[in-house]
PDB file of C-alpha atoms in Angstrom:
ATOM      1  CA  MET A   1       0.000   0.000   0.000  1.00  0.00           C
ATOM      2  CA  LEU A   2       2.766   2.481   0.899  1.00  0.00           C
ATOM      3  CA  THR A   3       4.792   1.516  -2.171  1.00  0.00           C
ATOM      4  CA  ARG A   4       1.727   2.234  -4.338  1.00  0.00           C
ATOM      5  CA  LEU A   5       1.390   5.593  -2.598  1.00  0.00           C
ATOM      6  CA  ALA A   6       5.020   6.414  -3.455  1.00  0.00           C
ATOM      7  CA  ALA A   7       4.283   5.717  -7.119  1.00  0.00           C
ATOM      8  CA  GLU A   8       1.290   8.096  -6.986  1.00  0.00           C
ATOM      9  CA  LEU A   9       3.216  10.769  -5.082  1.00  0.00           C
ATOM     10  CA  PRO A  10       6.777  10.779  -6.501  1.00  0.00           C
ATOM     11  CA  THR A  11       8.135  13.401  -4.068  1.00  0.00           C
ATOM     12  CA  LEU A  12       7.042  11.336  -1.039  1.00  0.00           C
ATOM     13  CA  SER A  13      10.024  11.151   1.291  1.00  0.00           C
ATOM     14  CA  SER A  14       8.381   9.057   4.002  1.00  0.00           C
ATOM     15  CA  ALA A  15       5.156   7.378   5.017  1.00  0.00           C
ATOM     16  CA  LEU A  16       4.399   5.865   8.385  1.00  0.00           C
ATOM     17  CA  VAL A  17       1.473   3.962   9.840  1.00  0.00           C
ATOM     18  CA  CYS A  18       1.621   3.648  13.606  1.00  0.00           C
ATOM     19  CA  SER A  19      -0.622   2.848  16.519  1.00  0.00           C
ATOM     20  CA  SER A  20      -1.947   5.700  18.621  1.00  0.00           C
ATOM     21  CA  ASP A  21       0.504   4.642  21.343  1.00  0.00           C
ATOM     22  CA  GLY A  22       3.517   4.855  19.013  1.00  0.00           C
ATOM     23  CA  ARG A  23       4.120   1.340  17.676  1.00  0.00           C
ATOM     24  CA  VAL A  24       5.245   1.123  14.039  1.00  0.00           C
ATOM     25  CA  LEU A  25       2.765  -0.800  11.863  1.00  0.00           C
ATOM     26  CA  ALA A  26       4.267   0.020   8.436  1.00  0.00           C
ATOM     27  CA  ALA A  27       6.891   2.408   7.069  1.00  0.00           C
ATOM     28  CA  TYR A  28       8.261   3.650   3.752  1.00  0.00           C
ATOM     29  CA  GLY A  29      11.438   5.688   3.214  1.00  0.00           C
ATOM     30  CA  LEU A  30      12.600   5.329   6.820  1.00  0.00           C
ATOM     31  CA  THR A  31      15.141   3.125   8.537  1.00  0.00           C
ATOM     32  CA  THR A  32      13.856   0.984  11.391  1.00  0.00           C
ATOM     33  CA  ASP A  33      15.339   3.401  13.939  1.00  0.00           C
ATOM     34  CA  GLU A  34      13.856   6.437  12.163  1.00  0.00           C
ATOM     35  CA  ALA A  35      10.437   4.791  11.965  1.00  0.00           C
ATOM     36  CA  THR A  36      10.532   3.869  15.656  1.00  0.00           C
ATOM     37  CA  ARG A  37      11.533   7.388  16.718  1.00  0.00           C
ATOM     38  CA  LEU A  38       9.064   9.068  14.373  1.00  0.00           C
ATOM     39  CA  SER A  39       6.157   6.862  15.461  1.00  0.00           C
ATOM     40  CA  VAL A  40       6.641   7.962  19.085  1.00  0.00           C
ATOM     41  CA  LEU A  41       6.800  11.617  18.002  1.00  0.00           C
ATOM     42  CA  ILE A  42       3.724  11.278  15.773  1.00  0.00           C
ATOM     43  CA  SER A  43       1.668   9.643  18.525  1.00  0.00           C
ATOM     44  CA  SER A  44       2.764  12.376  20.959  1.00  0.00           C
ATOM     45  CA  LEU A  45       1.862  15.094  18.429  1.00  0.00           C
ATOM     46  CA  ASN A  46      -1.545  13.503  17.964  1.00  0.00           C
ATOM     47  CA  ALA A  47      -2.128  13.223  21.719  1.00  0.00           C
ATOM     48  CA  MET A  48      -1.145  16.854  22.274  1.00  0.00           C
ATOM     49  CA  SER A  49      -3.328  18.042  19.381  1.00  0.00           C
ATOM     50  CA  THR A  50      -6.288  15.996  20.592  1.00  0.00           C
ATOM     51  CA  ALA A  51      -5.967  17.294  24.171  1.00  0.00           C
ATOM     52  CA  THR A  52      -5.749  20.888  22.949  1.00  0.00           C
ATOM     53  CA  THR A  53      -8.719  20.515  20.609  1.00  0.00           C
ATOM     54  CA  GLN A  54     -10.875  18.776  23.203  1.00  0.00           C
ATOM     55  CA  ALA A  55     -10.117  21.492  25.758  1.00  0.00           C
ATOM     56  CA  HIS A  56     -11.504  24.125  23.400  1.00  0.00           C
ATOM     57  CA  HIS A  57     -14.030  22.333  21.203  1.00  0.00           C
ATOM     58  CA  ASP A  58     -14.824  18.960  22.802  1.00  0.00           C
ATOM     59  CA  ARG A  59     -13.932  17.196  19.531  1.00  0.00           C
ATOM     60  CA  SER A  60     -11.212  14.842  18.424  1.00  0.00           C
ATOM     61  CA  VAL A  61      -8.513  15.750  15.904  1.00  0.00           C
ATOM     62  CA  ASP A  62      -9.008  14.685  12.296  1.00  0.00           C
ATOM     63  CA  HIS A  63      -5.570  15.699  11.034  1.00  0.00           C
ATOM     64  CA  VAL A  64      -2.489  17.754  11.856  1.00  0.00           C
ATOM     65  CA  THR A  65      -0.336  19.461   9.237  1.00  0.00           C
ATOM     66  CA  LEU A  66       3.247  20.693   9.453  1.00  0.00           C
ATOM     67  CA  ALA A  67       5.051  22.806   6.865  1.00  0.00           C
ATOM     68  CA  SER A  68       8.759  23.461   6.450  1.00  0.00           C
ATOM     69  CA  GLY A  69       9.736  25.292   3.302  1.00  0.00           C
ATOM     70  CA  SER A  70       8.285  23.320   0.405  1.00  0.00           C
ATOM     71  CA  ALA A  71       7.768  20.163   2.501  1.00  0.00           C
ATOM     72  CA  HIS A  72       4.461  19.189   4.076  1.00  0.00           C
ATOM     73  CA  THR A  73       3.767  16.538   6.674  1.00  0.00           C
ATOM     74  CA  VAL A  74       0.204  15.380   7.228  1.00  0.00           C
ATOM     75  CA  VAL A  75      -0.790  13.228  10.200  1.00  0.00           C
ATOM     76  CA  LEU A  76      -4.246  11.707   9.944  1.00  0.00           C
ATOM     77  CA  THR A  77      -6.219   9.559  12.368  1.00  0.00           C
ATOM     78  CA  VAL A  78      -7.549   6.353  10.819  1.00  0.00           C
ATOM     79  CA  PRO A  79     -11.174   5.878  11.917  1.00  0.00           C
ATOM     80  CA  SER A  80     -11.060   2.187  12.820  1.00  0.00           C
ATOM     81  CA  ALA A  81     -12.656   0.765  15.936  1.00  0.00           C
ATOM     82  CA  ALA A  82     -11.116  -2.625  15.071  1.00  0.00           C
ATOM     83  CA  ALA A  83      -7.576  -1.258  15.323  1.00  0.00           C
ATOM     84  CA  GLY A  84      -7.697   1.448  17.994  1.00  0.00           C
ATOM     85  CA  HIS A  85      -7.477   4.446  15.648  1.00  0.00           C
ATOM     86  CA  PRO A  86      -3.992   4.169  14.147  1.00  0.00           C
ATOM     87  CA  LEU A  87      -2.239   7.159  12.569  1.00  0.00           C
ATOM     88  CA  VAL A  88      -0.933   7.802   9.062  1.00  0.00           C
ATOM     89  CA  ALA A  89       1.914  10.299   8.584  1.00  0.00           C
ATOM     90  CA  LEU A  90       3.059  11.363   5.118  1.00  0.00           C
ATOM     91  CA  THR A  91       5.873  13.769   4.213  1.00  0.00           C
ATOM     92  CA  ALA A  92       6.525  15.079   0.704  1.00  0.00           C
ATOM     93  CA  ASP A  93       8.177  18.038  -1.007  1.00  0.00           C
ATOM     94  CA  ASP A  94       6.679  20.372  -3.592  1.00  0.00           C
ATOM     95  CA  VAL A  95       3.120  19.058  -3.228  1.00  0.00           C
ATOM     96  CA  SER A  96       0.098  21.159  -2.363  1.00  0.00           C
ATOM     97  CA  LEU A  97      -1.421  20.696   1.053  1.00  0.00           C
ATOM     98  CA  GLY A  98      -4.715  19.753  -0.603  1.00  0.00           C
ATOM     99  CA  ARG A  99      -3.093  16.903  -2.508  1.00  0.00           C
ATOM    100  CA  MET A 100      -1.290  15.758   0.640  1.00  0.00           C
ATOM    101  CA  LEU A 101      -4.595  15.649   2.548  1.00  0.00           C
ATOM    102  CA  LEU A 102      -6.263  13.756  -0.297  1.00  0.00           C
ATOM    103  CA  GLN A 103      -3.448  11.180  -0.413  1.00  0.00           C
ATOM    104  CA  ALA A 104      -3.438  10.857   3.378  1.00  0.00           C
ATOM    105  CA  ARG A 105      -7.208  10.213   3.441  1.00  0.00           C
ATOM    106  CA  LYS A 106      -6.896   7.673   0.633  1.00  0.00           C
ATOM    107  CA  THR A 107      -4.078   5.921   2.519  1.00  0.00           C
ATOM    108  CA  ALA A 108      -6.028   6.015   5.794  1.00  0.00           C
ATOM    109  CA  ASP A 109      -9.035   4.419   4.058  1.00  0.00           C
ATOM    110  CA  GLY A 110      -6.777   1.653   2.716  1.00  0.00           C
ATOM    111  CA  VAL A 111      -5.235   1.081   6.151  1.00  0.00           C
ATOM    112  CA  ARG A 112      -8.692   0.951   7.766  1.00  0.00           C
ATOM    113  CA  ASP A 113      -9.960  -1.552   5.193  1.00  0.00           C
ATOM    114  CA  ALA A 114      -6.879  -3.776   5.571  1.00  0.00           C
ATOM    115  CA  LEU A 115      -7.063  -3.742   9.380  1.00  0.00           C
ATOM    116  CA  GLU A 116     -10.782  -4.492   9.404  1.00  0.00           C
ATOM    117  CA  ARG A 117     -10.282  -7.411   6.965  1.00  0.00           C
ATOM    118  CA  TYR A 118      -7.511  -8.730   9.227  1.00  0.00           C
ATOM    119  CA  ALA A 119      -9.697  -8.363  12.332  1.00  0.00           C
ATOM    120  CA  GLY A 120     -12.521 -10.180  10.512  1.00  0.00           C
ATOM    121  CA  GLN A 121     -10.191 -13.063   9.661  1.00  0.00           C
ATOM    122  CA  LEU A 122      -9.169 -13.358  13.302  1.00  0.00           C
ATOM    123  CA  SER A 123     -12.747 -13.477  14.525  1.00  0.00           C
ATOM    124  CA  GLY A 124     -14.063 -15.638  11.691  1.00  0.00           C
TER     125      GLY A 124
END
């Protein structure tokens, strides 16, 4: 799934799927150490963003975006009760934020579907 994403988004430098508590589920463009470190940071960023949003709006966070020069990072929560709401984080250069959000949502949908199929196989 992440390799297909890289083909659709040629300037993708990294993609990470992690649990909300920071465990790496899948990675692209990262060493094992980088993926492990980044997954902890991404889960912490999500927790901080969620706490801040809930304090002001009583809602959960849908996504967080970071920009640095021409690079964008998008962190998106995967709506999946079967998997405890994992996170998708994508980073790419020279891509519009809109396209990054679209690709992140598409990836999150694919992750959700794969995890729900896996959970169905375990229970069936």
